[in-house]
Amino acid sequence: MVLLNLLTFGLWSKLGRLTHYAFDAVLFSAFLAGMKRSTGLTVSLKRDKVAGENPEVSRWVDKYLGVGEWVMDQSVAIAGSSGWFERTR
């Protein structure tokens, strides 16, 4: 493993760390989507609080929260079609 690390200049550890951070970001976005669905609370996207005058940041935040909504939709669809979960409402 040390030889592989020397040959790749430690890129495997950096790739693993980047993958871990990306997974954490998606998990947090899905948490925010679940909180929005169960309580109605959502992140305030007022321009002066999040992005200032930059519309690009606001668009990135919208995309980030959209990923969480998509992950939540897919998770509910998979759980609903499996035999391990049942609807109680």
Short mmCIF file of C-alpha atoms in Angstrom, two decimals:
data_model
loop_
_atom_site.label_atom_id
_atom_site.label_comp_id
_atom_site.label_asym_id
_atom_site.label_seq_id
_atom_site.Cartn_x
_atom_site.Cartn_y
_atom_site.Cartn_z
CA MET A 1 0.00 0.00 0.00
CA VAL A 2 2.89 2.33 0.72
CA LEU A 3 4.27 1.72 -2.76
CA LEU A 4 0.88 2.51 -4.33
CA ASN A 5 0.69 5.67 -2.25
CA LEU A 6 4.16 6.70 -3.42
CA LEU A 7 3.37 5.95 -7.06
CA THR A 8 0.14 7.96 -7.06
CA PHE A 9 1.49 10.80 -4.89
CA GLY A 10 -1.21 10.18 -2.28
CA LEU A 11 -4.09 10.77 -4.72
CA TRP A 12 -6.07 7.80 -3.39
CA SER A 13 -6.38 9.36 0.05
CA LYS A 14 -7.40 12.68 -1.47
CA LEU A 15 -9.99 10.97 -3.66
CA GLY A 16 -11.36 9.12 -0.64
CA ARG A 17 -11.58 12.34 1.36
CA LEU A 18 -13.34 14.14 -1.51
CA THR A 19 -15.81 11.25 -1.85
CA HIS A 20 -16.49 11.36 1.88
CA TYR A 21 -17.16 15.12 1.83
CA ALA A 22 -19.45 14.77 -1.20
CA PHE A 23 -21.42 12.00 0.49
CA ASP A 24 -21.74 14.10 3.65
CA ALA A 25 -22.97 17.08 1.62
CA VAL A 26 -25.64 14.98 -0.11
CA LEU A 27 -26.66 13.45 3.22
CA PHE A 28 -27.07 16.91 4.78
CA SER A 29 -29.06 18.10 1.76
CA ALA A 30 -31.37 15.09 2.10
CA PHE A 31 -31.74 15.90 5.81
CA LEU A 32 -32.83 19.44 4.90
CA ALA A 33 -35.31 18.02 2.36
CA GLY A 34 -36.78 15.69 4.99
CA MET A 35 -37.06 18.55 7.45
CA LYS A 36 -38.87 20.60 4.81
CA ARG A 37 -41.34 17.79 4.14
CA SER A 38 -42.08 16.90 7.74
CA THR A 39 -42.19 20.37 9.33
CA GLY A 40 -42.48 22.83 6.47
CA LEU A 41 -39.30 24.62 7.55
CA THR A 42 -36.87 25.41 4.75
CA VAL A 43 -33.64 27.30 4.23
CA SER A 44 -34.23 31.02 3.70
CA LEU A 45 -32.97 31.89 0.23
CA LYS A 46 -33.32 35.64 0.53
CA ARG A 47 -30.69 37.24 -1.63
CA ASP A 48 -29.18 39.44 1.07
CA LYS A 49 -28.66 36.49 3.44
CA VAL A 50 -27.28 33.81 1.13
CA ALA A 51 -25.86 35.24 -2.04
CA GLY A 52 -25.76 38.99 -1.66
CA GLU A 53 -25.85 40.36 -5.19
CA ASN A 54 -24.49 37.18 -6.79
CA PRO A 55 -27.22 35.20 -8.60
CA GLU A 56 -24.75 32.38 -9.29
CA VAL A 57 -24.55 31.46 -5.60
CA SER A 58 -28.32 31.45 -5.32
CA ARG A 59 -28.54 29.11 -8.31
CA TRP A 60 -25.96 26.75 -6.76
CA VAL A 61 -27.89 26.66 -3.48
CA ASP A 62 -31.08 25.82 -5.40
CA LYS A 63 -29.27 22.98 -7.20
CA TYR A 64 -27.81 21.71 -3.92
CA LEU A 65 -31.22 21.62 -2.25
CA GLY A 66 -32.67 20.01 -5.38
CA VAL A 67 -30.20 17.15 -5.04
CA GLY A 68 -31.48 16.56 -1.51
CA GLU A 69 -35.07 16.50 -2.75
CA TRP A 70 -34.14 13.98 -5.45
CA VAL A 71 -32.30 11.74 -2.96
CA MET A 72 -35.28 11.92 -0.62
CA ASP A 73 -37.70 11.01 -3.45
CA GLN A 74 -35.57 8.06 -4.51
CA SER A 75 -35.16 6.85 -0.92
CA VAL A 76 -38.92 6.96 -0.31
CA ALA A 77 -39.59 5.15 -3.60
CA ILE A 78 -37.11 2.38 -2.81
CA ALA A 79 -38.32 2.01 0.78
CA GLY A 80 -41.96 1.96 -0.37
CA SER A 81 -41.35 -0.81 -2.85
CA SER A 82 -39.40 -3.02 -0.46
CA GLY A 83 -40.91 -5.42 2.01
CA TRP A 84 -38.97 -3.99 4.93
CA PHE A 85 -41.14 -0.90 5.32
CA GLU A 86 -44.89 -0.34 5.56
CA ARG A 87 -47.03 2.77 5.47
CA THR A 88 -48.91 3.51 8.68
CA ARG A 89 -50.87 6.56 7.54
#
